[in-house]
Short mmCIF file of C-alpha atoms in Angstrom, two decimals:
data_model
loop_
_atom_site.label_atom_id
_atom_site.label_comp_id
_atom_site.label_asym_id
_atom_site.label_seq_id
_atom_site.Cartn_x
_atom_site.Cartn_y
_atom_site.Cartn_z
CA UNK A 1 309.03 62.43 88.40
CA UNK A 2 310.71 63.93 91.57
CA UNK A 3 311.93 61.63 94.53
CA UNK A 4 308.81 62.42 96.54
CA UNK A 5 306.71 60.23 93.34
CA UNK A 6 310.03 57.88 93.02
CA UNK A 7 309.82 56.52 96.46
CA UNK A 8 305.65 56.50 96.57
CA UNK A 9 305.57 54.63 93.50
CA UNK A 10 307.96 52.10 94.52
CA UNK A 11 306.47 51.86 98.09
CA UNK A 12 303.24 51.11 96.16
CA UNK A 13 304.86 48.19 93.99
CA UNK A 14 306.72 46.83 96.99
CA UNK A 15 303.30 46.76 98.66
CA UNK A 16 301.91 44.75 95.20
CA UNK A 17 304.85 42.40 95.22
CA UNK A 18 303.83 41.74 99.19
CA UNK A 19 300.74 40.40 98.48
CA UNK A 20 301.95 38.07 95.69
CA UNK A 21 304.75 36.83 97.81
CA UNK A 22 301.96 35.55 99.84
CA UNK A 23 301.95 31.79 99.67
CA UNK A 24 297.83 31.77 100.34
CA UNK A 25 297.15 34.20 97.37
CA UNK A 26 295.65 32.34 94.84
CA UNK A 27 296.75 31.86 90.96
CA UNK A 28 293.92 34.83 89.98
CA UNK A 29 294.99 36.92 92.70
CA UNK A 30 298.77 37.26 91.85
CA UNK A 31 297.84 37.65 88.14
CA UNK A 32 295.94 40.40 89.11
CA UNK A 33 298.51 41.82 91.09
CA UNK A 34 301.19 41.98 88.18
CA UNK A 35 298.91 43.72 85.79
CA UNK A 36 298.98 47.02 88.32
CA UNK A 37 302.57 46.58 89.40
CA UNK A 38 304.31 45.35 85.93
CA UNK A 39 302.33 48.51 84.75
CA UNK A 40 304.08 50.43 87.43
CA UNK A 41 307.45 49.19 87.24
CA UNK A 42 307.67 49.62 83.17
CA UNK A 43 306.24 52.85 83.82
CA UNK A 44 308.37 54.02 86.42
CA UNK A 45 311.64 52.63 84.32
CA UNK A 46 310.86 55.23 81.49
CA UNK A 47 310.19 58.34 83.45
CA UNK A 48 313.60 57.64 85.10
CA UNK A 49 315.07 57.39 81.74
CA UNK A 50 313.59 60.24 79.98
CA UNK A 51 314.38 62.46 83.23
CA UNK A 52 317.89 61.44 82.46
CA UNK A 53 317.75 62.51 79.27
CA UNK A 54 317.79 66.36 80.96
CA UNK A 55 319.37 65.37 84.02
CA UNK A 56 321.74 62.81 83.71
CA UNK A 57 322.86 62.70 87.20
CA UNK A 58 319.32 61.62 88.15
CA UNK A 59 320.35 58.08 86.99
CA UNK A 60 324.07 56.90 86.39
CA UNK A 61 325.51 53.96 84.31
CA UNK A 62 326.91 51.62 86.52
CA UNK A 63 327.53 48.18 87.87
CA UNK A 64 327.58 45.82 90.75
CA UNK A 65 327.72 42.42 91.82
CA UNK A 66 325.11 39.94 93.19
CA UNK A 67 326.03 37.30 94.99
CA UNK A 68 323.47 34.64 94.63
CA UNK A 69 323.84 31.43 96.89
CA UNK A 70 321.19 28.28 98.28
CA UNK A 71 320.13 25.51 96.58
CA UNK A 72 319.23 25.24 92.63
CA UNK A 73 322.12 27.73 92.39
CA UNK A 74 322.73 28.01 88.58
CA UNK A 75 318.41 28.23 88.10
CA UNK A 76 318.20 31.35 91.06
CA UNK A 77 321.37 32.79 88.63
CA UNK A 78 319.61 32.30 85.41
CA UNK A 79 316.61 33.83 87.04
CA UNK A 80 318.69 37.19 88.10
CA UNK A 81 320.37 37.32 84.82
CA UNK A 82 316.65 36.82 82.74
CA UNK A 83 315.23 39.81 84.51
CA UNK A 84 318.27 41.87 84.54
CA UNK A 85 318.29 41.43 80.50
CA UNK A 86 314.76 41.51 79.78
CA UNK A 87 314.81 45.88 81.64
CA UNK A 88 317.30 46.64 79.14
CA UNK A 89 320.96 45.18 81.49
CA UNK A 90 323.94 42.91 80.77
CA UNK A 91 325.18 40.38 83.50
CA UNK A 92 328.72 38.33 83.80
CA UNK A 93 328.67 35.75 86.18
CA UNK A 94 331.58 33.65 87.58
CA UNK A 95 331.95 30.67 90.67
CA UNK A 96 333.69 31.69 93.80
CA UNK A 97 334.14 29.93 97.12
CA UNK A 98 332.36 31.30 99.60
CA UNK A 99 334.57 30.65 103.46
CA UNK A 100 331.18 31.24 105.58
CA UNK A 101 329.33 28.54 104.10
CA UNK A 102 331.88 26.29 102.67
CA UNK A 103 330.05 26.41 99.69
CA UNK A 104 330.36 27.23 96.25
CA UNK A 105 328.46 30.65 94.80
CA UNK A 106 327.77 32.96 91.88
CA UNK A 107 328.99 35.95 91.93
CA UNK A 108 326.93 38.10 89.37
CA UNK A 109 327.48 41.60 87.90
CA UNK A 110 325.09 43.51 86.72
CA UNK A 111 325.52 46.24 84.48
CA UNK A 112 323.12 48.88 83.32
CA UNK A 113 321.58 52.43 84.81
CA UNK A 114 320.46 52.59 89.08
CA UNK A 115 317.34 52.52 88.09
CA UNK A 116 317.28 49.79 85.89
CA UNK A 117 319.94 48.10 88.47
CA UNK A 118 317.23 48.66 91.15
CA UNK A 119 313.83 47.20 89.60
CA UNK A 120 316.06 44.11 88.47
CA UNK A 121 317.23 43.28 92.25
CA UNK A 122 313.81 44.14 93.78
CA UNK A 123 311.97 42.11 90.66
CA UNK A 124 314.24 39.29 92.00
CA UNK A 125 313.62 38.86 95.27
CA UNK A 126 309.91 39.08 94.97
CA UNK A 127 310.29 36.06 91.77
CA UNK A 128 312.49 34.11 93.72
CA UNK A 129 309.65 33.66 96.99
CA UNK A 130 306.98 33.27 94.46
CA UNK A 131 308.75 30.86 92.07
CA UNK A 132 310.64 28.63 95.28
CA UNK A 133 306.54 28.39 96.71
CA UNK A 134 305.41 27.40 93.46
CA UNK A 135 308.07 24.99 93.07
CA UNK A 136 307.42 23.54 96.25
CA UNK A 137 303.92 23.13 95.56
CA UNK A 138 304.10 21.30 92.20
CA UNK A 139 304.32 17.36 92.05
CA UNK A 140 306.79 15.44 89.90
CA UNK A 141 305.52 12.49 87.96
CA UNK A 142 305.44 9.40 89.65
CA UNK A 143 309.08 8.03 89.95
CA UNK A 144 310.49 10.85 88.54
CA UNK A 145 313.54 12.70 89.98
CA UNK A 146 312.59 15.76 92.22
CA UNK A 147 315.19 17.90 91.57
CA UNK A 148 315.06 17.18 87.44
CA UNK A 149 311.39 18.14 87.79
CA UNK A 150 311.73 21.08 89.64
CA UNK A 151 314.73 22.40 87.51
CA UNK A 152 312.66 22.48 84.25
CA UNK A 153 309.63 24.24 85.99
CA UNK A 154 311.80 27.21 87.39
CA UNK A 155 313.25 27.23 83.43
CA UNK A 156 309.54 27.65 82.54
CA UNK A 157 308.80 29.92 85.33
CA UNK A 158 312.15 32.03 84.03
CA UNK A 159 311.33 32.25 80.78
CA UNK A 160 307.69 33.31 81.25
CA UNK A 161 308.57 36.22 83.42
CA UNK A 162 311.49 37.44 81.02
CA UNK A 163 308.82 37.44 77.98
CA UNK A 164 305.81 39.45 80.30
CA UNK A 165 308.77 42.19 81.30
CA UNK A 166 309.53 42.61 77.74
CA UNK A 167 306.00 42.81 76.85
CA UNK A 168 305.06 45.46 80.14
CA UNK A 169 308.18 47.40 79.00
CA UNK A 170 307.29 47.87 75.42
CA UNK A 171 303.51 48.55 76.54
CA UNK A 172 305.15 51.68 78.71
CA UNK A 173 307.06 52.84 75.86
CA UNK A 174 304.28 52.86 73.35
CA UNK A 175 301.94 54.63 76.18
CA UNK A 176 305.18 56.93 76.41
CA UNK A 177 305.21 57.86 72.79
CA UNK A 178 301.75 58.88 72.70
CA UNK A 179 302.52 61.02 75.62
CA UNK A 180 305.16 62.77 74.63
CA UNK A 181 306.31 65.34 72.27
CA UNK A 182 309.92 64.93 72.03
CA UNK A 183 312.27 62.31 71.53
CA UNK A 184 310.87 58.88 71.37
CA UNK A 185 311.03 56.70 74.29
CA UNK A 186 312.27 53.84 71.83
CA UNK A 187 315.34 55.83 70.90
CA UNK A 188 316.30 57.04 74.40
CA UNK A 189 315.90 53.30 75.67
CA UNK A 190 318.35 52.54 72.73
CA UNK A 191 321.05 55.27 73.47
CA UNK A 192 320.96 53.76 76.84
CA UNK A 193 321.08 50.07 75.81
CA UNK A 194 324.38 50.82 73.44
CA UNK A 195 325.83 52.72 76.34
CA UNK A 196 325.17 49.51 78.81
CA UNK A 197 326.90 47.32 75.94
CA UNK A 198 329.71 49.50 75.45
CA UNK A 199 330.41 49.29 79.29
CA UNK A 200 329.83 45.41 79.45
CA UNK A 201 332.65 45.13 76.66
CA UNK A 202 335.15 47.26 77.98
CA UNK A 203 335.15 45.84 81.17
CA UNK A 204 334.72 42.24 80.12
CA UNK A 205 336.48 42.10 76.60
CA UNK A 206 336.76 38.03 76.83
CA UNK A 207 333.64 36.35 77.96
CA UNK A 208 332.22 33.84 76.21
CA UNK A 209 328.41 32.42 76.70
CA UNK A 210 327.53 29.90 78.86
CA UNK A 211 327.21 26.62 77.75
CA UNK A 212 322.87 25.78 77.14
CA UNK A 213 322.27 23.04 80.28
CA UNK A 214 319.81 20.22 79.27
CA UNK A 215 317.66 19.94 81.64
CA UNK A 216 315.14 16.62 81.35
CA UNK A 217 312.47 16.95 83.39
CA UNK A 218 308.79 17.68 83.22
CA UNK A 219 308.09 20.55 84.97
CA UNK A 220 308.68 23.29 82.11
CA UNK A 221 304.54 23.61 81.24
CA UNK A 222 303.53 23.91 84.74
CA UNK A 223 306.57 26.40 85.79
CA UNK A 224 305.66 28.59 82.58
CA UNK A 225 302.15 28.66 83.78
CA UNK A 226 302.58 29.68 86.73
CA UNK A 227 305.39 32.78 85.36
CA UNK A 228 302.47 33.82 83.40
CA UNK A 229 300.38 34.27 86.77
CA UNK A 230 303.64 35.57 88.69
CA UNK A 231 303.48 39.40 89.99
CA UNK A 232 306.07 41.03 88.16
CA UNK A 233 305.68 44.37 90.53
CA UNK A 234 308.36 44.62 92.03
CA UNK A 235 327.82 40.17 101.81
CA UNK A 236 331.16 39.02 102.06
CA UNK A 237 332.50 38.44 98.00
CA UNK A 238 333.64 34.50 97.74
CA UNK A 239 337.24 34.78 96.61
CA UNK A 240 339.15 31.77 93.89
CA UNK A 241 337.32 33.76 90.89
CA UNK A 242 337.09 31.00 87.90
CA UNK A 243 336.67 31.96 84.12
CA UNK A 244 333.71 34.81 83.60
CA UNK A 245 330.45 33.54 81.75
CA UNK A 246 328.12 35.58 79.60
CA UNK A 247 324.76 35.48 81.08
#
């Protein structure tokens, strides 16, 4: 795949994830717009990483930082560092103060190839619109609190989407297989995972994990659902940096 086909096929995902973000597109409609583009984005992920294979400078190991801020901060983090993980990446994530908005944020680092690095932050933005107008739309049980509710249906929403980007990328490496007659796209995709991790420890030697949050409202079902029926297509750094997390 040469540029020229790099930039048309994300150009045609970006279009996909468009017409999901769409707050009048129906349930149907933005289900049937991640079957093209999580095709296209799985598929587009391994022919960057088997170029690499011959031409490694088509698509470097690296790293760079997020910085994710707004309200339901900690479920818009978790949602960044469920994609990132599910293509393959590793994430550490810390709290900073942020000076223009008097607020706390997360600072997030990412860590995998530019490709990989690339889909995740597009993937993101496009999830984040779709799961914030789902949110908005769903209803919490009568007197129940809003803000419990609607955590527990972005956990659902999360989790859904990280489990149908597993499931798109091991379709595209099985399709890849069959392809091919070299090395298996399974065994590049590890080589590459191992060299992520080995990055990920040697810059970040002490993390630990997160602690799980407990999160008691009733939303998880309904979020999940409506992950299943998501399309998966496609500033200034706070300072006061606190203890790093594990994503």
């Amino acid at each position: 795949m040469n540029s020229d086909e790099q930039s048309k096929m994300l150009a045609k995902v970006r279009a996909i994830l468009a017409k999901a973000e769409d707050p009048a597109a129906s349930p149907l409609e933005a289900e049937a717009y991640f079957g093209k583009a999580a095709s296209l984005m799985a598929k587009y992920g391994i022919e960057r990483a088997m170029l690499a294979e011959t031409k490694p400078e088509t698509d470097k190991l690296t790293s760079r930082i997020v910085i994710v801020k707004g309200s339901y901060l900690l479920d818009r983090t978790a949602l960044l560092t469920s994609i990132t993980h599910a293509l393959g990446g590793k994430t550490v994530r810390w709290r900073a103060y942020d000076w223009t908005s008097d607020k706390y944020v997360q600072q997030v680092k990412l860590y995998g190839y530019e490709s990989m690095l690339d889909r995740a932050e597009m993937l993101y933005t496009s999830l984040l619109l779709q799961a914030f107008n789902g949110m908005k739309q769903a209803k919490p049980a009568w007197g129940e609190s809003t803000a419990s509710f609607r955590k527990s249906w972005l956990s659902g929403f999360r989790v859904a989407v990280a489990n149908r980007l597993t499931e798109a990328d091991q379709a595209a490496v099985e399709e890849a297989n069959r392809e091919i007659g070299r090395r298996p796209a399974e065994l590049v995709l590890a080589t590459r995972e191992k060299k992520v991790e080995a990055l990920f420890k040697a810059e970040n030697p002490k993390t630990r994990s997160a602690p799980k949050r407990r999160l008691t409202g009733t939303g998880w079902s309904e979020g999940n659902k409506a992950g299943k029926a998501a399309d998966l297509g496609g500033a200034q750094v706070g300072s006061g940096r606190r203890t790093a997390l594990a994503g």
